[in-house]
Short mmCIF file of C-alpha atoms in Angstrom, two decimals:
data_model
loop_
_atom_site.label_atom_id
_atom_site.label_comp_id
_atom_site.label_asym_id
_atom_site.label_seq_id
_atom_site.Cartn_x
_atom_site.Cartn_y
_atom_site.Cartn_z
CA UNK C 105 -172.80 86.88 -57.55
CA UNK C 106 -175.81 85.11 -59.03
CA UNK C 107 -179.48 86.08 -58.91
CA UNK C 108 -182.62 84.06 -58.25
CA UNK C 109 -186.37 84.61 -58.03
CA UNK C 110 -188.35 85.44 -54.92
CA UNK C 111 -190.60 82.52 -55.93
CA UNK C 112 -188.20 79.83 -57.17
CA UNK C 113 -184.67 79.18 -55.89
CA UNK C 114 -183.91 76.87 -58.83
CA UNK C 115 -183.72 79.94 -61.08
CA UNK C 116 -180.12 81.15 -61.25
CA UNK C 117 -178.79 83.83 -63.56
CA UNK C 118 -176.10 86.46 -63.92
CA UNK C 119 -176.43 90.09 -62.93
CA UNK C 120 -176.73 91.03 -66.61
CA UNK C 121 -179.56 88.56 -67.17
CA UNK C 122 -181.42 89.80 -64.09
CA UNK C 123 -181.06 93.51 -64.74
CA UNK C 124 -181.88 93.22 -68.46
CA UNK C 125 -185.10 91.35 -67.74
CA UNK C 126 -186.98 93.28 -65.06
CA UNK C 127 -189.21 90.46 -63.79
CA UNK C 128 -187.97 86.92 -63.18
CA UNK C 129 -189.26 84.34 -65.70
CA UNK C 130 -191.71 82.87 -63.17
CA UNK C 131 -193.29 86.28 -62.52
CA UNK C 132 -191.36 86.83 -59.30
CA UNK C 133 -188.75 89.49 -58.58
CA UNK C 134 -185.03 88.99 -58.88
CA UNK C 135 -182.94 89.02 -55.70
CA UNK C 136 -179.28 88.16 -55.05
CA UNK C 137 -178.78 84.48 -54.25
CA UNK C 138 -177.02 85.68 -51.10
CA UNK C 139 -176.86 89.10 -49.47
CA UNK C 140 -173.27 90.15 -48.67
CA UNK C 141 -172.57 91.31 -45.13
CA UNK C 142 -171.84 94.87 -44.04
CA UNK C 143 -169.36 94.92 -41.16
CA UNK C 144 -168.44 97.67 -38.73
CA UNK C 145 -165.01 97.86 -40.33
CA UNK C 146 -166.57 98.39 -43.75
CA UNK C 147 -168.75 101.20 -42.44
CA UNK C 148 -165.74 102.91 -40.87
CA UNK C 149 -163.80 102.68 -44.14
CA UNK C 150 -166.81 103.94 -46.11
CA UNK C 151 -167.50 106.91 -43.85
CA UNK C 152 -165.04 109.20 -45.67
CA UNK C 153 -166.17 108.29 -49.20
CA UNK C 154 -168.07 110.57 -51.53
CA UNK C 155 -171.48 109.32 -52.62
CA UNK C 156 -170.31 108.21 -56.12
CA UNK C 157 -167.39 106.31 -54.58
CA UNK C 158 -169.68 104.71 -52.00
CA UNK C 159 -171.98 103.50 -54.79
CA UNK C 160 -168.98 101.83 -56.45
CA UNK C 161 -167.95 100.10 -53.24
CA UNK C 162 -171.44 98.83 -52.39
CA UNK C 163 -172.68 97.65 -55.79
CA UNK C 164 -169.30 96.04 -56.49
CA UNK C 165 -170.48 93.40 -54.01
CA UNK C 166 -173.40 92.54 -56.28
CA UNK C 167 -171.64 92.45 -59.67
CA UNK C 168 -168.78 90.12 -60.60
CA UNK C 169 -165.67 91.67 -62.12
CA UNK C 170 -166.10 89.26 -65.03
CA UNK C 171 -169.34 91.06 -65.95
CA UNK C 172 -168.21 94.64 -65.22
CA UNK C 173 -164.58 95.43 -64.40
CA UNK C 174 -163.53 97.87 -61.68
CA UNK C 175 -162.59 100.49 -64.27
CA UNK C 176 -165.89 100.06 -66.13
CA UNK C 177 -167.90 100.23 -62.91
CA UNK C 178 -166.09 103.39 -61.86
CA UNK C 179 -166.96 105.02 -65.18
CA UNK C 180 -170.61 104.01 -64.83
CA UNK C 181 -170.70 105.70 -61.41
CA UNK C 182 -169.09 108.83 -62.82
CA UNK C 183 -171.60 108.92 -65.67
CA UNK C 184 -174.45 108.43 -63.21
CA UNK C 185 -173.54 110.71 -60.33
CA UNK C 186 -170.98 113.24 -61.56
CA UNK C 187 -171.61 113.89 -65.26
CA UNK C 188 -175.06 115.40 -65.63
CA UNK C 189 -175.63 115.26 -61.87
CA UNK C 190 -173.24 117.12 -59.59
CA UNK C 191 -172.36 119.56 -62.35
CA UNK C 192 -176.02 120.57 -62.64
CA UNK C 193 -176.56 121.30 -58.96
CA UNK C 194 -177.20 124.94 -58.18
CA UNK C 195 -177.62 125.19 -54.41
CA UNK C 196 -175.22 122.59 -53.00
CA UNK C 197 -171.96 120.80 -53.72
CA UNK C 198 -173.16 117.67 -51.88
CA UNK C 199 -174.83 114.87 -53.81
CA UNK C 200 -177.11 114.29 -50.81
CA UNK C 201 -177.25 117.21 -48.34
CA UNK C 202 -178.26 116.40 -44.77
CA UNK C 203 -179.99 119.17 -42.82
CA UNK C 204 -180.99 119.37 -39.16
CA UNK C 205 -184.60 120.52 -39.24
CA UNK C 206 -186.21 120.53 -35.82
CA UNK C 207 -185.28 117.27 -34.08
CA UNK C 208 -184.86 115.40 -37.37
CA UNK C 209 -182.20 115.02 -39.98
CA UNK C 210 -183.78 115.72 -43.35
CA UNK C 211 -182.03 113.88 -46.18
CA UNK C 212 -182.41 115.86 -49.40
CA UNK C 213 -182.53 113.27 -52.17
CA UNK C 214 -183.77 115.72 -54.80
CA UNK C 215 -180.69 117.50 -56.11
CA UNK C 216 -180.34 115.38 -59.22
CA UNK C 217 -181.28 116.33 -62.79
CA UNK C 218 -185.03 115.74 -62.34
CA UNK C 219 -185.32 116.98 -58.73
CA UNK C 220 -186.25 113.59 -57.28
CA UNK C 221 -184.71 110.60 -55.50
CA UNK C 222 -185.54 108.42 -58.53
CA UNK C 223 -182.46 109.93 -60.23
CA UNK C 224 -180.24 107.81 -57.98
CA UNK C 225 -181.51 104.35 -58.86
CA UNK C 226 -182.56 105.20 -62.40
CA UNK C 227 -179.36 106.81 -63.64
CA UNK C 228 -177.21 103.92 -62.48
CA UNK C 229 -179.67 101.36 -63.87
CA UNK C 230 -179.84 103.04 -67.29
CA UNK C 231 -176.07 103.45 -67.50
CA UNK C 232 -175.56 99.78 -66.63
CA UNK C 233 -178.10 98.78 -69.28
CA UNK C 234 -176.34 101.08 -71.72
CA UNK C 235 -173.05 99.36 -70.93
CA UNK C 236 -174.49 95.90 -71.64
CA UNK C 237 -176.31 97.10 -74.79
CA UNK C 238 -173.03 98.41 -76.19
CA UNK C 239 -171.09 95.35 -75.06
CA UNK C 240 -173.54 93.01 -76.82
CA UNK C 241 -174.32 95.43 -79.68
CA UNK C 242 -177.97 94.80 -78.85
CA UNK C 243 -180.95 97.18 -78.98
CA UNK C 244 -182.93 97.40 -75.74
CA UNK C 245 -186.30 99.12 -75.41
CA UNK C 246 -186.95 100.26 -71.86
CA UNK C 247 -190.56 100.35 -70.69
CA UNK C 248 -191.78 102.29 -67.70
CA UNK C 249 -195.03 103.42 -66.11
CA UNK C 250 -194.82 106.42 -63.83
CA UNK C 251 -196.91 108.06 -61.13
CA UNK C 252 -194.87 111.18 -61.66
CA UNK C 253 -191.18 110.85 -60.82
CA UNK C 254 -189.90 107.58 -62.29
CA UNK C 255 -190.74 108.64 -65.86
CA UNK C 256 -188.84 111.95 -65.89
CA UNK C 257 -185.83 110.25 -64.27
CA UNK C 258 -185.86 107.57 -66.98
CA UNK C 259 -186.25 110.12 -69.79
CA UNK C 260 -183.35 112.20 -68.49
CA UNK C 261 -181.10 109.19 -67.91
CA UNK C 262 -181.74 107.75 -71.38
CA UNK C 263 -181.20 111.16 -72.97
CA UNK C 264 -177.92 111.64 -71.09
CA UNK C 265 -176.72 108.14 -71.98
CA UNK C 266 -177.12 109.06 -75.68
CA UNK C 267 -176.77 105.42 -76.69
CA UNK C 268 -178.39 104.52 -80.06
CA UNK C 269 -178.99 101.02 -78.69
CA UNK C 270 -181.35 102.34 -75.96
CA UNK C 271 -184.96 103.40 -76.50
CA UNK C 272 -187.64 104.32 -73.97
CA UNK C 273 -191.43 104.04 -73.88
CA UNK C 274 -192.85 105.84 -70.85
CA UNK C 275 -196.47 105.94 -69.64
CA UNK C 276 -198.25 108.18 -67.15
CA UNK C 277 -201.85 108.25 -65.86
CA UNK C 278 -203.81 111.10 -67.44
CA UNK C 279 -204.48 113.95 -65.03
CA UNK C 280 -202.76 112.24 -62.09
CA UNK C 281 -199.30 113.83 -62.10
CA UNK C 282 -198.35 117.45 -61.56
CA UNK C 283 -198.12 119.85 -64.49
CA UNK C 284 -194.37 120.15 -63.89
CA UNK C 285 -193.90 116.36 -63.97
CA UNK C 286 -195.97 116.20 -67.15
CA UNK C 287 -193.81 118.85 -68.79
CA UNK C 288 -190.68 116.93 -67.81
CA UNK C 289 -192.06 114.18 -70.04
CA UNK C 290 -193.81 116.06 -72.83
CA UNK C 291 -191.11 118.64 -73.58
CA UNK C 292 -188.56 116.01 -74.62
CA UNK C 293 -188.04 115.89 -78.40
CA UNK C 294 -186.07 112.71 -79.02
CA UNK C 295 -186.36 109.90 -81.55
CA UNK C 296 -185.41 107.41 -78.81
CA UNK C 297 -188.17 108.46 -76.38
CA UNK C 298 -191.94 107.95 -76.79
CA UNK C 299 -194.44 109.23 -74.21
CA UNK C 300 -197.97 107.86 -73.77
CA UNK C 301 -200.73 108.59 -71.27
CA UNK C 302 -203.57 106.30 -70.18
CA UNK C 303 -207.02 106.91 -68.73
CA UNK C 304 -206.59 104.89 -65.56
CA UNK C 305 -205.05 104.68 -62.10
CA UNK C 306 -201.35 104.90 -61.31
CA UNK C 307 -200.57 101.18 -61.58
CA UNK C 308 -203.15 100.16 -64.22
CA UNK C 309 -200.35 99.79 -66.81
CA UNK C 310 -198.41 97.33 -64.64
CA UNK C 311 -200.18 94.21 -65.94
CA UNK C 312 -199.80 95.07 -69.65
CA UNK C 313 -196.12 95.87 -69.14
CA UNK C 314 -195.50 92.65 -67.19
CA UNK C 315 -197.12 90.64 -69.99
CA UNK C 316 -195.07 92.45 -72.64
CA UNK C 317 -191.85 91.72 -70.77
CA UNK C 318 -192.72 88.03 -70.48
CA UNK C 319 -193.00 87.78 -74.28
CA UNK C 320 -189.84 89.77 -75.06
CA UNK C 321 -187.44 88.27 -77.62
CA UNK C 322 -183.74 88.70 -78.35
CA UNK C 323 -184.60 90.43 -81.61
CA UNK C 324 -187.01 92.83 -79.87
CA UNK C 325 -185.60 92.99 -76.35
CA UNK C 326 -187.76 94.76 -73.78
CA UNK C 327 -186.66 95.69 -70.27
CA UNK C 328 -188.75 97.12 -67.46
CA UNK C 329 -187.10 99.82 -65.36
CA UNK C 330 -189.65 100.41 -62.63
CA UNK C 331 -188.50 99.36 -59.18
CA UNK C 332 -189.34 95.68 -59.72
CA UNK C 333 -186.03 95.73 -61.65
CA UNK C 334 -183.41 94.63 -59.09
CA UNK C 335 -181.06 97.40 -60.25
CA UNK C 336 -183.24 100.05 -58.64
CA UNK C 337 -183.33 98.79 -55.01
CA UNK C 338 -179.68 97.71 -55.22
CA UNK C 339 -178.57 101.28 -55.93
CA UNK C 340 -181.20 102.84 -53.68
CA UNK C 341 -179.86 100.89 -50.69
CA UNK C 342 -176.73 103.03 -50.99
CA UNK C 343 -178.50 106.21 -49.93
CA UNK C 344 -179.65 104.42 -46.77
CA UNK C 345 -176.01 103.57 -46.04
CA UNK C 346 -174.95 107.13 -46.86
CA UNK C 347 -177.74 108.52 -44.65
CA UNK C 348 -176.67 106.31 -41.75
CA UNK C 349 -173.02 107.35 -42.09
CA UNK C 350 -173.84 111.06 -42.24
CA UNK C 351 -176.26 110.91 -39.29
CA UNK C 352 -173.85 109.08 -36.96
CA UNK C 353 -171.15 111.54 -38.03
CA UNK C 354 -173.45 114.45 -37.05
CA UNK C 355 -174.21 113.00 -33.62
CA UNK C 356 -170.59 112.02 -32.96
CA UNK C 357 -170.98 108.25 -32.92
CA UNK C 358 -168.70 105.52 -34.24
CA UNK C 359 -170.04 103.90 -37.45
CA UNK C 360 -171.12 100.30 -36.99
CA UNK C 361 -172.31 100.41 -33.37
CA UNK C 362 -175.23 97.95 -33.34
CA UNK C 363 -176.40 99.34 -30.00
CA UNK C 364 -177.21 102.73 -31.54
CA UNK C 365 -179.70 102.45 -34.36
CA UNK C 366 -180.99 105.12 -36.72
CA UNK C 367 -184.70 105.01 -37.59
CA UNK C 368 -185.67 106.15 -41.08
CA UNK C 369 -189.05 107.57 -42.13
CA UNK C 370 -189.92 107.86 -45.80
CA UNK C 371 -192.88 108.42 -48.12
CA UNK C 372 -193.86 105.06 -49.56
CA UNK C 373 -195.56 104.02 -52.81
CA UNK C 374 -194.36 100.96 -54.74
CA UNK C 375 -191.98 100.14 -51.83
CA UNK C 376 -188.84 100.10 -53.99
CA UNK C 377 -187.11 102.61 -51.74
CA UNK C 378 -188.04 100.90 -48.48
CA UNK C 379 -187.05 97.53 -50.03
CA UNK C 380 -183.55 98.91 -50.62
CA UNK C 381 -183.43 100.02 -46.99
CA UNK C 382 -184.61 96.63 -45.75
CA UNK C 383 -181.98 94.82 -47.81
CA UNK C 384 -179.31 97.09 -46.30
CA UNK C 385 -180.65 96.36 -42.82
CA UNK C 386 -180.55 92.62 -43.50
CA UNK C 387 -176.93 93.02 -44.63
CA UNK C 388 -176.05 94.49 -41.23
CA UNK C 389 -176.58 98.26 -41.55
CA UNK C 390 -177.46 99.51 -38.02
CA UNK C 391 -180.84 101.01 -38.79
CA UNK C 392 -183.82 100.48 -36.53
CA UNK C 393 -187.39 100.98 -37.68
CA UNK C 394 -188.23 101.62 -41.32
CA UNK C 395 -191.32 103.82 -41.16
CA UNK C 396 -193.64 104.13 -44.15
CA UNK C 397 -195.62 107.31 -44.64
CA UNK C 398 -198.50 106.58 -47.01
CA UNK C 399 -201.46 108.57 -48.29
CA UNK C 400 -205.07 107.34 -48.41
CA UNK C 401 -204.08 104.76 -51.05
CA UNK C 402 -202.94 102.90 -48.00
CA UNK C 403 -202.33 99.21 -48.75
CA UNK C 404 -198.79 99.41 -47.31
CA UNK C 405 -200.12 100.89 -44.07
CA UNK C 406 -202.91 98.32 -43.83
CA UNK C 407 -200.58 95.35 -44.17
CA UNK C 408 -198.12 96.71 -41.60
CA UNK C 409 -200.87 97.61 -39.14
CA UNK C 410 -203.26 94.68 -39.62
CA UNK C 411 -201.53 92.05 -41.75
CA UNK C 412 -204.10 92.54 -44.53
CA UNK C 413 -202.55 93.04 -47.97
CA UNK C 414 -205.75 93.83 -49.84
CA UNK C 415 -205.98 95.68 -53.14
CA UNK C 416 -208.50 98.52 -52.83
CA UNK C 417 -211.39 98.84 -55.26
CA UNK C 418 -210.15 102.10 -56.77
CA UNK C 419 -207.28 104.55 -56.83
CA UNK C 420 -208.01 107.76 -54.93
CA UNK C 421 -206.81 111.11 -56.25
CA UNK C 422 -204.51 112.85 -53.74
CA UNK C 423 -202.16 115.81 -53.47
CA UNK C 424 -199.26 113.34 -53.16
CA UNK C 425 -199.87 111.57 -56.47
CA UNK C 426 -196.38 110.04 -56.81
CA UNK C 427 -197.18 107.52 -54.05
CA UNK C 428 -200.66 106.64 -55.32
CA UNK C 429 -200.25 102.86 -55.52
CA UNK C 430 -202.85 100.09 -55.16
CA UNK C 431 -200.47 97.09 -55.11
CA UNK C 432 -196.78 97.81 -54.35
CA UNK C 433 -194.81 95.14 -56.19
CA UNK C 434 -191.76 95.42 -53.93
CA UNK C 435 -193.74 94.08 -50.96
CA UNK C 436 -192.84 90.71 -52.46
CA UNK C 437 -189.14 91.43 -51.78
CA UNK C 438 -189.98 92.46 -48.21
CA UNK C 439 -191.78 89.16 -47.71
CA UNK C 440 -188.85 87.24 -49.17
CA UNK C 441 -186.41 88.68 -46.62
CA UNK C 442 -188.97 88.69 -43.81
CA UNK C 443 -189.40 84.91 -44.20
CA UNK C 444 -185.67 84.22 -44.27
CA UNK C 445 -185.71 83.84 -48.07
CA UNK C 446 -188.47 81.22 -48.10
CA UNK C 447 -189.29 81.27 -51.81
CA UNK C 448 -191.92 78.52 -51.52
CA UNK C 449 -193.96 80.49 -49.00
CA UNK C 450 -193.58 83.69 -51.02
CA UNK C 451 -194.74 81.88 -54.17
CA UNK C 452 -197.76 80.54 -52.28
CA UNK C 453 -198.62 84.02 -50.96
CA UNK C 454 -198.20 85.70 -54.35
CA UNK C 455 -200.40 83.09 -56.00
CA UNK C 456 -203.15 83.83 -53.48
CA UNK C 457 -202.73 87.57 -54.03
CA UNK C 458 -202.83 87.28 -57.82
CA UNK C 459 -205.92 85.04 -57.73
CA UNK C 460 -207.93 86.94 -55.10
CA UNK C 461 -206.28 90.41 -54.74
CA UNK C 462 -206.20 89.66 -51.00
CA UNK C 463 -203.50 88.21 -48.75
CA UNK C 464 -203.75 87.73 -44.97
CA UNK C 465 -200.55 87.35 -42.97
CA UNK C 466 -201.09 85.23 -39.87
CA UNK C 467 -200.24 86.68 -36.47
CA UNK C 468 -196.72 85.27 -36.35
CA UNK C 469 -195.68 86.78 -39.69
CA UNK C 470 -197.55 90.01 -39.03
CA UNK C 471 -195.78 90.43 -35.68
CA UNK C 472 -192.44 89.77 -37.34
CA UNK C 473 -193.25 92.42 -39.96
CA UNK C 474 -193.99 94.94 -37.20
CA UNK C 475 -190.60 94.29 -35.60
CA UNK C 476 -188.90 96.02 -38.52
CA UNK C 477 -191.60 98.33 -39.90
CA UNK C 478 -194.02 101.00 -38.74
CA UNK C 479 -196.45 103.04 -40.79
CA UNK C 480 -198.95 105.87 -40.71
CA UNK C 481 -201.81 106.81 -43.05
CA UNK C 482 -201.89 110.50 -43.91
CA UNK C 483 -204.82 112.37 -45.42
CA UNK C 484 -204.41 115.39 -47.70
CA UNK C 485 -205.49 117.68 -44.84
CA UNK C 486 -202.85 116.18 -42.55
CA UNK C 487 -200.23 116.48 -45.28
CA UNK C 488 -201.09 120.13 -45.87
CA UNK C 489 -201.00 120.86 -42.15
CA UNK C 490 -197.54 119.29 -41.87
CA UNK C 491 -196.20 121.24 -44.85
CA UNK C 492 -197.56 124.50 -43.42
CA UNK C 493 -196.21 123.87 -39.92
CA UNK C 494 -192.73 123.01 -41.20
CA UNK C 495 -192.74 126.17 -43.33
CA UNK C 496 -194.04 128.46 -40.58
CA UNK C 497 -192.18 127.07 -37.56
CA UNK C 498 -188.98 125.69 -39.10
CA UNK C 499 -188.62 127.99 -42.13
CA UNK C 500 -188.26 125.06 -44.50
CA UNK C 501 -190.29 124.25 -47.62
CA UNK C 502 -191.02 120.59 -48.37
CA UNK C 503 -192.84 118.79 -51.15
CA UNK C 504 -196.14 116.91 -50.52
CA UNK C 505 -194.50 113.48 -50.33
CA UNK C 506 -191.92 114.60 -47.78
CA UNK C 507 -194.83 116.21 -45.94
CA UNK C 508 -196.52 112.79 -45.82
CA UNK C 509 -193.36 111.42 -44.20
CA UNK C 510 -193.18 114.34 -41.75
CA UNK C 511 -196.83 113.87 -40.74
CA UNK C 512 -196.21 110.14 -40.39
CA UNK C 513 -193.17 110.76 -38.19
CA UNK C 514 -195.23 112.85 -35.79
CA UNK C 515 -198.07 110.31 -35.73
CA UNK C 516 -195.54 107.62 -34.86
CA UNK C 517 -194.12 109.60 -31.94
CA UNK C 518 -191.10 111.34 -33.47
CA UNK C 519 -191.62 114.95 -32.37
CA UNK C 520 -190.05 117.01 -35.13
CA UNK C 521 -190.95 120.27 -33.39
CA UNK C 522 -189.44 119.48 -29.96
CA UNK C 523 -185.82 120.62 -29.98
CA UNK C 524 -185.20 118.49 -26.87
CA UNK C 525 -186.56 115.26 -28.35
CA UNK C 526 -184.05 112.51 -27.56
CA UNK C 527 -186.00 109.23 -27.57
CA UNK C 528 -184.35 108.08 -30.80
CA UNK C 529 -182.07 109.14 -33.61
CA UNK C 530 -184.02 109.42 -36.82
CA UNK C 531 -183.87 110.74 -40.35
CA UNK C 532 -186.60 111.65 -42.82
CA UNK C 533 -185.98 111.03 -46.51
CA UNK C 534 -187.04 114.04 -48.57
CA UNK C 535 -187.71 112.41 -51.91
CA UNK C 536 -188.58 115.33 -54.20
CA UNK C 537 -188.18 119.08 -54.56
CA UNK C 538 -191.18 121.35 -53.92
CA UNK C 539 -190.53 122.91 -57.33
CA UNK C 540 -192.33 119.97 -58.99
CA UNK C 541 -195.62 120.44 -57.15
CA UNK C 542 -196.92 123.99 -57.45
CA UNK C 543 -200.56 122.89 -57.23
CA UNK C 544 -200.12 120.84 -54.05
CA UNK C 545 -197.72 123.21 -52.32
CA UNK C 546 -199.91 126.23 -53.06
CA UNK C 547 -202.95 124.35 -51.71
CA UNK C 548 -201.03 123.71 -48.50
CA UNK C 549 -199.16 126.94 -47.77
CA UNK C 550 -200.92 129.47 -50.03
CA UNK C 551 -199.91 131.49 -53.07
CA UNK C 552 -198.00 134.13 -51.11
CA UNK C 553 -195.63 131.63 -49.52
CA UNK C 554 -195.27 129.76 -52.82
CA UNK C 555 -194.16 133.01 -54.44
CA UNK C 556 -191.65 133.48 -51.62
CA UNK C 557 -190.27 130.03 -52.40
CA UNK C 558 -190.04 130.86 -56.12
CA UNK C 559 -188.05 134.02 -55.41
CA UNK C 560 -185.61 132.43 -52.97
CA UNK C 561 -185.23 128.73 -53.82
CA UNK C 562 -186.84 127.77 -57.14
CA UNK C 563 -184.14 126.11 -59.31
CA UNK C 564 -183.22 127.86 -62.57
CA UNK C 565 -183.24 124.56 -64.45
CA UNK C 566 -186.83 124.04 -63.34
CA UNK C 567 -187.83 127.41 -64.76
CA UNK C 568 -186.40 126.46 -68.16
CA UNK C 569 -188.60 123.33 -68.23
CA UNK C 570 -191.73 125.38 -67.56
CA UNK C 571 -190.94 127.59 -70.55
CA UNK C 572 -190.66 124.74 -73.08
CA UNK C 573 -193.40 123.75 -75.54
CA UNK C 574 -195.12 120.43 -74.94
CA UNK C 575 -195.46 117.58 -77.44
CA UNK C 576 -198.82 115.79 -77.32
CA UNK C 577 -198.41 112.27 -75.86
CA UNK C 578 -200.12 109.21 -77.35
CA UNK C 579 -203.44 108.60 -75.55
CA UNK C 580 -204.58 105.15 -74.39
CA UNK C 581 -208.37 105.58 -74.11
CA UNK C 582 -210.71 103.79 -71.66
CA UNK C 583 -214.09 103.51 -73.43
CA UNK C 584 -217.23 103.66 -71.30
CA UNK C 585 -218.53 100.28 -70.25
CA UNK C 586 -215.29 98.35 -70.71
CA UNK C 587 -213.57 96.56 -67.84
CA UNK C 588 -210.01 97.18 -66.74
CA UNK C 589 -208.98 93.80 -68.17
CA UNK C 590 -210.50 94.69 -71.54
CA UNK C 591 -208.76 98.04 -71.83
CA UNK C 592 -205.47 96.63 -70.59
CA UNK C 593 -205.46 94.23 -73.56
CA UNK C 594 -205.99 97.16 -75.92
CA UNK C 595 -203.36 99.27 -74.15
CA UNK C 596 -200.85 96.46 -74.51
CA UNK C 597 -201.51 96.33 -78.26
CA UNK C 598 -200.96 100.09 -78.50
CA UNK C 599 -197.75 99.84 -76.51
CA UNK C 600 -196.50 97.01 -78.74
CA UNK C 601 -197.18 99.15 -81.82
CA UNK C 602 -195.16 102.03 -80.33
CA UNK C 603 -192.27 99.68 -79.56
CA UNK C 604 -192.39 98.43 -83.15
CA UNK C 605 -191.98 101.98 -84.45
CA UNK C 606 -188.55 102.19 -82.79
CA UNK C 607 -187.34 99.47 -85.16
CA UNK C 608 -188.39 101.29 -88.30
#
């Protein structure tokens, strides 16, 4: 299996080269040169597998045995999803529990070490990078910017890997993540992890990081581990396959029946998760609509509804901060597969977007996009109402991002509260635990109900994080009167100086 760029098919590289780079050399995103097919027979054989074993089976199709042997891949999956994962779970023995809540199947993707779905893609990615770093005896500095969940997942994965060849520089926007998420970052005392915060919006560090990665050298190798790295959507596609298999099992259907599709609704930010689902669908997984629930930072909703992929003037503060995104980089992968892998058209579109911050899809491409995707824009008030209604009527506590997905599902016609709803089979991806969002959950359901949740469901491991002392992160300041481009240049210099300290 070789990898190419969404913008240039002449680029061809190994899995190791793609995953250790982050972005493709032309600024595009890496994708497999060819997507393998998922057949009905495969789905039937996979239906009895545990999640770690399913990961091995699926990602084996994307990695040659010459790069990672079967035995080595098996160990990577064990390190990712058994060691430090299953053994830490308190309330379930399932890696991904599936619960019937109202008319929906809620897929709990938050039982990993950092209580978030990012643990799935990140742990496998970091362990694969650790494998290659050891194999080559090469130091790799991982760089990440987080809107709340990616950073803690990266910190935990790097800490668990305990590889002296791996270092991590993680950034978060000041005042725009929950206090719990911040403590997941600032309570880590490790010589291989450096935390910084910046006075900007959730994706304002993306440009400095992309520029740093483009100038990386073999002696000072940098690797981005946000979801533009192909390793993330490759692994995240597996929980779409697992969700499909568990749902059809629950409803008593045969896996692989293309006449019975499962719709999936999920909270959507940088689109890495939905990109993994779309790749699985293109491979033959029988899923129907992929439905994006977005908050008022709604570029993903606007492009699905109107064909206008326009960057907004500013990032809006919300109660669902982890999906506060102005330009989701994985939309480029969606366009690549939407166009039948037309890299020339994607390159043309991305050039327009980078030059003008605006891209208009014509009616034919917009209509094609709407064949596979739906979306809904959810305000904080609507999110709070959904969280309260699910708690009061269904006796189930959800986090603000899952609440965005629940509100979106109802806006799109999936009636969660009608026990007799039978228009479609659907699942909602619950991407984080409520334990991470005291401020937002309390705003929605009130202090009394939050205290009920603490007494009955709050994880013990989460309590231990709250009791730790914080270490002050490095601050990237935004002086008054300076433009975003000006401060990004200064932030990049600061980030480079922090990377240099790892080598001393």
